[in-house]
PDB file of C-alpha atoms in Angstrom:
ATOM      1  CA  MET G 256      -0.869 -45.073  15.298  1.00  0.00           C
ATOM      2  CA  SER G 257       2.224 -42.993  15.845  1.00  0.00           C
ATOM      3  CA  GLU G 258       2.583 -38.892  15.780  1.00  0.00           C
ATOM      4  CA  SER G 259       5.351 -37.487  13.980  1.00  0.00           C
ATOM      5  CA  PRO G 260       7.617 -36.075  16.493  1.00  0.00           C
ATOM      6  CA  GLU G 261       7.551 -31.997  16.253  1.00  0.00           C
ATOM      7  CA  PRO G 262      10.430 -29.900  14.460  1.00  0.00           C
ATOM      8  CA  ARG G 263      13.132 -28.885  17.225  1.00  0.00           C
ATOM      9  CA  ALA G 264      13.161 -25.141  17.544  1.00  0.00           C
ATOM     10  CA  THR G 265      16.358 -24.230  16.728  1.00  0.00           C
ATOM     11  CA  THR G 266      17.824 -21.570  19.759  1.00  0.00           C
ATOM     12  CA  VAL G 267      19.403 -18.920  18.609  1.00  0.00           C
ATOM     13  CA  PRO G 268      22.743 -17.685  20.448  1.00  0.00           C
ATOM     14  CA  PRO G 269      21.750 -13.832  22.601  1.00  0.00           C
ATOM     15  CA  GLU G 270      24.684 -12.959  21.265  1.00  0.00           C
ATOM     16  CA  PHE G 271      23.416 -13.030  17.769  1.00  0.00           C
ATOM     17  CA  VAL G 272      19.942 -11.929  18.603  1.00  0.00           C
ATOM     18  CA  ALA G 273      21.817  -8.476  20.404  1.00  0.00           C
ATOM     19  CA  ALA G 274      23.955  -8.356  17.474  1.00  0.00           C
ATOM     20  CA  VAL G 275      21.095  -8.219  15.203  1.00  0.00           C
ATOM     21  CA  GLU G 276      19.295  -5.457  17.466  1.00  0.00           C
ATOM     22  CA  ARG G 277      22.325  -3.547  17.210  1.00  0.00           C
ATOM     23  CA  ALA G 278      22.277  -3.542  13.580  1.00  0.00           C
ATOM     24  CA  ARG G 279      18.782  -2.755  13.321  1.00  0.00           C
ATOM     25  CA  ALA G 280      19.091   0.311  15.434  1.00  0.00           C
ATOM     26  CA  ALA G 281      22.106   1.404  13.546  1.00  0.00           C
ATOM     27  CA  CYS G 282      20.262   1.155  10.297  1.00  0.00           C
ATOM     28  CA  SER G 283      17.308   3.489  12.028  1.00  0.00           C
ATOM     29  CA  ALA G 284      19.129   5.878  13.179  1.00  0.00           C
ATOM     30  CA  THR G 285      21.397   6.076  10.357  1.00  0.00           C
ATOM     31  CA  ALA G 286      18.084   6.613   8.554  1.00  0.00           C
ATOM     32  CA  GLN G 287      16.509   8.925  10.878  1.00  0.00           C
ATOM     33  CA  ARG G 288      20.360  11.034  10.367  1.00  0.00           C
ATOM     34  CA  LEU G 289      20.387  11.189   6.781  1.00  0.00           C
ATOM     35  CA  ALA G 290      16.688  12.449   6.456  1.00  0.00           C
ATOM     36  CA  ALA G 291      17.419  15.100   9.250  1.00  0.00           C
ATOM     37  CA  SER G 292      20.123  16.010   7.310  1.00  0.00           C
ATOM     38  CA  ARG G 293      18.499  16.139   3.943  1.00  0.00           C
ATOM     39  CA  VAL G 294      20.884  13.901   2.231  1.00  0.00           C
ATOM     40  CA  PRO G 295      19.322  13.427  -0.943  1.00  0.00           C
ATOM     41  CA  ARG G 296      18.130   9.769  -2.340  1.00  0.00           C
ATOM     42  CA  GLU G 297      18.087   7.456  -5.120  1.00  0.00           C
ATOM     43  CA  PHE G 298      15.291   5.443  -6.381  1.00  0.00           C
ATOM     44  CA  LEU G 299      14.911   1.890  -5.764  1.00  0.00           C
ATOM     45  CA  ALA G 300      12.667   0.044  -8.699  1.00  0.00           C
ATOM     46  CA  GLU G 301      11.993  -3.459  -9.613  1.00  0.00           C
ATOM     47  CA  TYR G 302      12.985  -4.211 -13.150  1.00  0.00           C
ATOM     48  CA  VAL G 303      10.093  -5.588 -15.670  1.00  0.00           C
ATOM     49  CA  PRO G 304      11.509  -7.193 -18.450  1.00  0.00           C
ATOM     50  CA  PRO G 305       9.609  -6.752 -22.395  1.00  0.00           C
ATOM     51  CA  ARG G 306       6.723  -8.909 -22.196  1.00  0.00           C
ATOM     52  CA  ARG G 307       4.141  -9.877 -24.741  1.00  0.00           C
ATOM     53  CA  GLY G 308       0.908  -7.782 -24.969  1.00  0.00           C
ATOM     54  CA  PHE G 309      -2.118  -8.279 -26.678  1.00  0.00           C
ATOM     55  CA  LEU G 310      -0.525  -8.128 -30.761  1.00  0.00           C
ATOM     56  CA  ARG G 311       2.744  -6.382 -29.704  1.00  0.00           C
ATOM     57  CA  MET G 312       5.267  -6.365 -27.489  1.00  0.00           C
ATOM     58  CA  LYS G 313       5.535  -4.470 -24.290  1.00  0.00           C
ATOM     59  CA  PRO G 314       9.082  -2.756 -23.488  1.00  0.00           C
ATOM     60  CA  GLY G 315      10.440  -3.034 -20.114  1.00  0.00           C
ATOM     61  CA  LEU G 316       9.962  -0.869 -17.497  1.00  0.00           C
ATOM     62  CA  MET G 317      10.673   0.069 -13.887  1.00  0.00           C
ATOM     63  CA  ARG G 318       8.102  -0.418 -11.283  1.00  0.00           C
ATOM     64  CA  PRO G 319       8.993   1.854  -8.292  1.00  0.00           C
ATOM     65  CA  ILE G 320       9.613   0.251  -4.965  1.00  0.00           C
ATOM     66  CA  GLY G 321      10.695   3.516  -2.896  1.00  0.00           C
ATOM     67  CA  GLU G 322      14.174   5.981  -1.803  1.00  0.00           C
ATOM     68  CA  VAL G 323      16.757   4.764  -0.651  1.00  0.00           C
ATOM     69  CA  TRP G 324      20.512   6.258   0.167  1.00  0.00           C
ATOM     70  CA  ARG G 325      23.583   4.119  -1.166  1.00  0.00           C
ATOM     71  CA  ILE G 326      26.430   4.036   1.388  1.00  0.00           C
ATOM     72  CA  GLY G 327      28.958   1.804  -0.211  1.00  0.00           C
ATOM     73  CA  SER G 328      27.712  -1.554  -1.485  1.00  0.00           C
ATOM     74  CA  LEU G 329      24.356  -0.924   0.311  1.00  0.00           C
ATOM     75  CA  LEU G 330      21.011   0.725   0.291  1.00  0.00           C
ATOM     76  CA  LEU G 331      19.578   2.080   3.181  1.00  0.00           C
ATOM     77  CA  ALA G 332      15.767   2.748   2.936  1.00  0.00           C
ATOM     78  CA  ASP G 333      13.921   5.405   4.999  1.00  0.00           C
ATOM     79  CA  SER G 334      12.756   1.958   7.499  1.00  0.00           C
ATOM     80  CA  GLY G 335      15.964   0.889   8.412  1.00  0.00           C
ATOM     81  CA  SER G 336      15.750  -1.546   5.546  1.00  0.00           C
ATOM     82  CA  LEU G 337      18.750  -2.609   3.742  1.00  0.00           C
ATOM     83  CA  TYR G 338      19.522  -3.973   0.610  1.00  0.00           C
ATOM     84  CA  GLY G 339      22.476  -5.322  -1.259  1.00  0.00           C
ATOM     85  CA  LEU G 340      23.625  -3.135  -4.157  1.00  0.00           C
ATOM     86  CA  GLY G 341      22.204  -4.364  -7.618  1.00  0.00           C
ATOM     87  CA  GLN G 342      22.719  -2.640 -10.594  1.00  0.00           C
ATOM     88  CA  ALA G 343      21.872   1.395 -11.378  1.00  0.00           C
ATOM     89  CA  THR G 344      20.687   3.467 -14.329  1.00  0.00           C
ATOM     90  CA  ARG G 345      20.190   7.163 -14.888  1.00  0.00           C
ATOM     91  CA  ALA G 346      16.632   7.503 -16.510  1.00  0.00           C
ATOM     92  CA  ALA G 347      17.503   8.235 -20.231  1.00  0.00           C
ATOM     93  CA  GLU G 348      15.634   8.540 -23.417  1.00  0.00           C
ATOM     94  CA  ARG G 349      16.400   5.112 -25.730  1.00  0.00           C
ATOM     95  CA  GLY G 350      17.256   7.145 -29.228  1.00  0.00           C
ATOM     96  CA  ARG G 351      18.210   5.512 -31.906  1.00  0.00           C
ATOM     97  CA  PRO G 352      19.879   2.252 -32.136  1.00  0.00           C
ATOM     98  CA  GLY G 353      23.385   2.495 -32.457  1.00  0.00           C
ATOM     99  CA  TYR G 354      24.910  -0.905 -33.075  1.00  0.00           C
ATOM    100  CA  GLN G 355      27.933   0.195 -31.353  1.00  0.00           C
ATOM    101  CA  SER G 356      27.552  -2.821 -29.127  1.00  0.00           C
ATOM    102  CA  VAL G 357      25.165  -5.667 -27.456  1.00  0.00           C
ATOM    103  CA  SER G 358      26.028  -4.769 -23.861  1.00  0.00           C
ATOM    104  CA  ARG G 359      25.533  -0.700 -25.003  1.00  0.00           C
ATOM    105  CA  GLU G 360      22.367  -1.416 -26.326  1.00  0.00           C
ATOM    106  CA  GLU G 361      21.174  -3.219 -23.088  1.00  0.00           C
ATOM    107  CA  ARG G 362      22.000  -0.252 -20.946  1.00  0.00           C
ATOM    108  CA  ARG G 363      20.515   1.773 -22.766  1.00  0.00           C
ATOM    109  CA  GLU G 364      17.282   0.013 -22.878  1.00  0.00           C
ATOM    110  CA  ILE G 365      17.359  -0.424 -19.151  1.00  0.00           C
ATOM    111  CA  ALA G 366      17.817   3.689 -18.925  1.00  0.00           C
ATOM    112  CA  ALA G 367      14.588   3.971 -20.962  1.00  0.00           C
ATOM    113  CA  ALA G 368      12.861   1.325 -18.996  1.00  0.00           C
ATOM    114  CA  ALA G 369      13.281   3.541 -15.995  1.00  0.00           C
ATOM    115  CA  LEU G 370      12.315   6.650 -18.429  1.00  0.00           C
ATOM    116  CA  ARG G 371       8.819   4.956 -19.130  1.00  0.00           C
ATOM    117  CA  GLY G 372       8.611   3.404 -14.955  1.00  0.00           C
ATOM    118  CA  GLY G 373       7.967   7.266 -14.667  1.00  0.00           C
ATOM    119  CA  TYR G 374      11.546   8.638 -13.564  1.00  0.00           C
ATOM    120  CA  ALA G 375      12.599  11.841 -15.059  1.00  0.00           C
ATOM    121  CA  VAL G 376      15.977  12.005 -17.057  1.00  0.00           C
ATOM    122  CA  GLY G 377      19.245  11.709 -15.196  1.00  0.00           C
ATOM    123  CA  GLU G 378      17.595  10.393 -11.824  1.00  0.00           C
ATOM    124  CA  ALA G 379      19.186   7.574 -10.711  1.00  0.00           C
ATOM    125  CA  VAL G 380      17.687   4.407  -9.773  1.00  0.00           C
ATOM    126  CA  ASN G 381      19.075   1.243  -8.480  1.00  0.00           C
ATOM    127  CA  PHE G 382      17.190  -2.086  -9.297  1.00  0.00           C
ATOM    128  CA  ASP G 383      17.873  -5.595  -8.909  1.00  0.00           C
ATOM    129  CA  ALA G 384      18.750  -5.028  -5.277  1.00  0.00           C
ATOM    130  CA  THR G 385      18.734  -7.551  -2.706  1.00  0.00           C
ATOM    131  CA  PRO G 386      16.639  -7.591   0.592  1.00  0.00           C
ATOM    132  CA  ILE G 387      19.075  -8.277   3.860  1.00  0.00           C
ATOM    133  CA  PRO G 388      16.993  -9.751   6.476  1.00  0.00           C
ATOM    134  CA  LEU G 389      17.736  -7.991  10.356  1.00  0.00           C
ATOM    135  CA  ASP G 390      15.328  -9.850  12.102  1.00  0.00           C
ATOM    136  CA  ALA G 391      17.508 -12.395  14.575  1.00  0.00           C
ATOM    137  CA  ASP G 392      14.190 -14.960  15.124  1.00  0.00           C
ATOM    138  CA  THR G 393      13.839 -15.957  11.383  1.00  0.00           C
ATOM    139  CA  PRO G 394      16.081 -18.212   9.905  1.00  0.00           C
ATOM    140  CA  ALA G 395      16.386 -16.022   6.415  1.00  0.00           C
ATOM    141  CA  THR G 396      18.342 -13.484   8.696  1.00  0.00           C
ATOM    142  CA  HIS G 397      20.623 -16.512  10.438  1.00  0.00           C
ATOM    143  CA  SER G 398      21.112 -17.896   6.786  1.00  0.00           C
ATOM    144  CA  ALA G 399      21.876 -14.175   5.040  1.00  0.00           C
ATOM    145  CA  LEU G 400      24.122 -13.490   8.035  1.00  0.00           C
ATOM    146  CA  SER G 401      26.342 -16.776   8.155  1.00  0.00           C
ATOM    147  CA  GLY G 402      26.869 -16.853   4.065  1.00  0.00           C
ATOM    148  CA  ASP G 403      29.473 -14.939   2.483  1.00  0.00           C
ATOM    149  CA  GLY G 404      27.099 -12.068   1.428  1.00  0.00           C
ATOM    150  CA  LEU G 405      27.915  -8.562   1.686  1.00  0.00           C
ATOM    151  CA  LEU G 406      27.140  -8.715   5.428  1.00  0.00           C
ATOM    152  CA  GLY G 407      28.086 -11.623   8.232  1.00  0.00           C
ATOM    153  CA  TYR G 408      28.340 -12.560  11.767  1.00  0.00           C
ATOM    154  CA  ALA G 409      31.561 -12.318  13.453  1.00  0.00           C
ATOM    155  CA  SER G 410      32.875 -11.717  16.627  1.00  0.00           C
ATOM    156  CA  GLY G 411      29.974 -10.702  18.123  1.00  0.00           C
ATOM    157  CA  GLU G 412      29.093  -8.090  15.499  1.00  0.00           C
ATOM    158  CA  ILE G 413      27.193  -7.309  12.303  1.00  0.00           C
ATOM    159  CA  ARG G 414      30.185  -6.645   9.863  1.00  0.00           C
ATOM    160  CA  VAL G 415      30.492  -5.361   6.368  1.00  0.00           C
ATOM    161  CA  ARG G 416      32.434  -6.912   3.641  1.00  0.00           C
ATOM    162  CA  TRP G 417      34.128  -4.974   1.321  1.00  0.00           C
ATOM    163  CA  LYS G 418      32.778  -7.352  -1.408  1.00  0.00           C
ATOM    164  CA  ALA G 419      30.571 -10.597  -1.112  1.00  0.00           C
ATOM    165  CA  GLY G 420      32.448 -13.474  -0.375  1.00  0.00           C
ATOM    166  CA  ALA G 421      35.368 -11.268   1.131  1.00  0.00           C
ATOM    167  CA  PRO G 422      36.722 -12.759   4.675  1.00  0.00           C
ATOM    168  CA  LEU G 423      35.072 -11.025   7.576  1.00  0.00           C
ATOM    169  CA  SER G 424      38.540 -10.657   9.320  1.00  0.00           C
ATOM    170  CA  GLY G 425      39.136  -6.923   9.503  1.00  0.00           C
ATOM    171  CA  ALA G 426      35.863  -6.328   8.451  1.00  0.00           C
ATOM    172  CA  PRO G 427      33.876  -3.166   9.872  1.00  0.00           C
ATOM    173  CA  ALA G 428      30.801  -3.457  12.454  1.00  0.00           C
ATOM    174  CA  LEU G 429      28.042  -2.571  10.470  1.00  0.00           C
ATOM    175  CA  SER G 430      27.326   0.098  13.380  1.00  0.00           C
ATOM    176  CA  SER G 431      30.830   2.045  12.486  1.00  0.00           C
ATOM    177  CA  PHE G 432      30.413   1.805   9.067  1.00  0.00           C
ATOM    178  CA  LEU G 433      27.004   3.050   8.720  1.00  0.00           C
ATOM    179  CA  THR G 434      28.500   5.894  10.619  1.00  0.00           C
ATOM    180  CA  GLU G 435      31.340   6.604   8.764  1.00  0.00           C
ATOM    181  CA  ARG G 436      29.847   6.196   5.580  1.00  0.00           C
ATOM    182  CA  ALA G 437      26.842   8.942   6.823  1.00  0.00           C
ATOM    183  CA  ASP G 438      29.294  11.442   7.671  1.00  0.00           C
ATOM    184  CA  LEU G 439      30.592  11.322   4.327  1.00  0.00           C
ATOM    185  CA  LEU G 440      27.468  11.656   2.976  1.00  0.00           C
ATOM    186  CA  ILE G 441      26.159  14.704   5.286  1.00  0.00           C
ATOM    187  CA  ASN G 442      29.504  16.738   5.177  1.00  0.00           C
ATOM    188  CA  PRO G 443      31.300  15.239   1.538  1.00  0.00           C
ATOM    189  CA  PRO G 444      35.111  16.173   1.074  1.00  0.00           C
ATOM    190  CA  PHE G 445      35.789  18.612  -1.347  1.00  0.00           C
ATOM    191  CA  SER G 446      32.684  20.000  -1.211  1.00  0.00           C
ATOM    192  CA  GLY G 447      33.804  23.343  -1.498  1.00  0.00           C
ATOM    193  CA  GLY G 448      31.887  24.418   1.649  1.00  0.00           C
TER     194      GLY G 448
END
């Protein structure tokens, strides 16, 4: 009886591991800096679409996940976790159907779903955000950073594309991107102060 060969362990280059560790440290440091500066957060939620309940349809709602800072096309959590920006809305009353357009009615329903999820009127709620793994030991991280997502690995650094699919040439390192964007959130230009 022959045994099946053990799967080969893929070796991750030390440069990649070091770049991921620097990226994680930059995310944690930026989150601590934004929290210490009391920069307002937005909410992160999961959209739960309408579903059939007992005898009636249950309307869609936003299930809370946590709070994040919007940093360009990224969302940064207190823990240092990163998400790719999905969609966003502000919680609002549904109101009567206006029949202006299907897309307008869908946006009104999404805003009402945020209100039903427990968010106050006017609060910003991000949903459909994509978690970005930053753990050098997992295949998910290597896959995420070698694809054409918002982050990529090039020239020994984790870099931020201006949009998914854009080339990495000229893209800033995640650490400098976070520093620059955090500075803008902490000391916004034209703030009158």
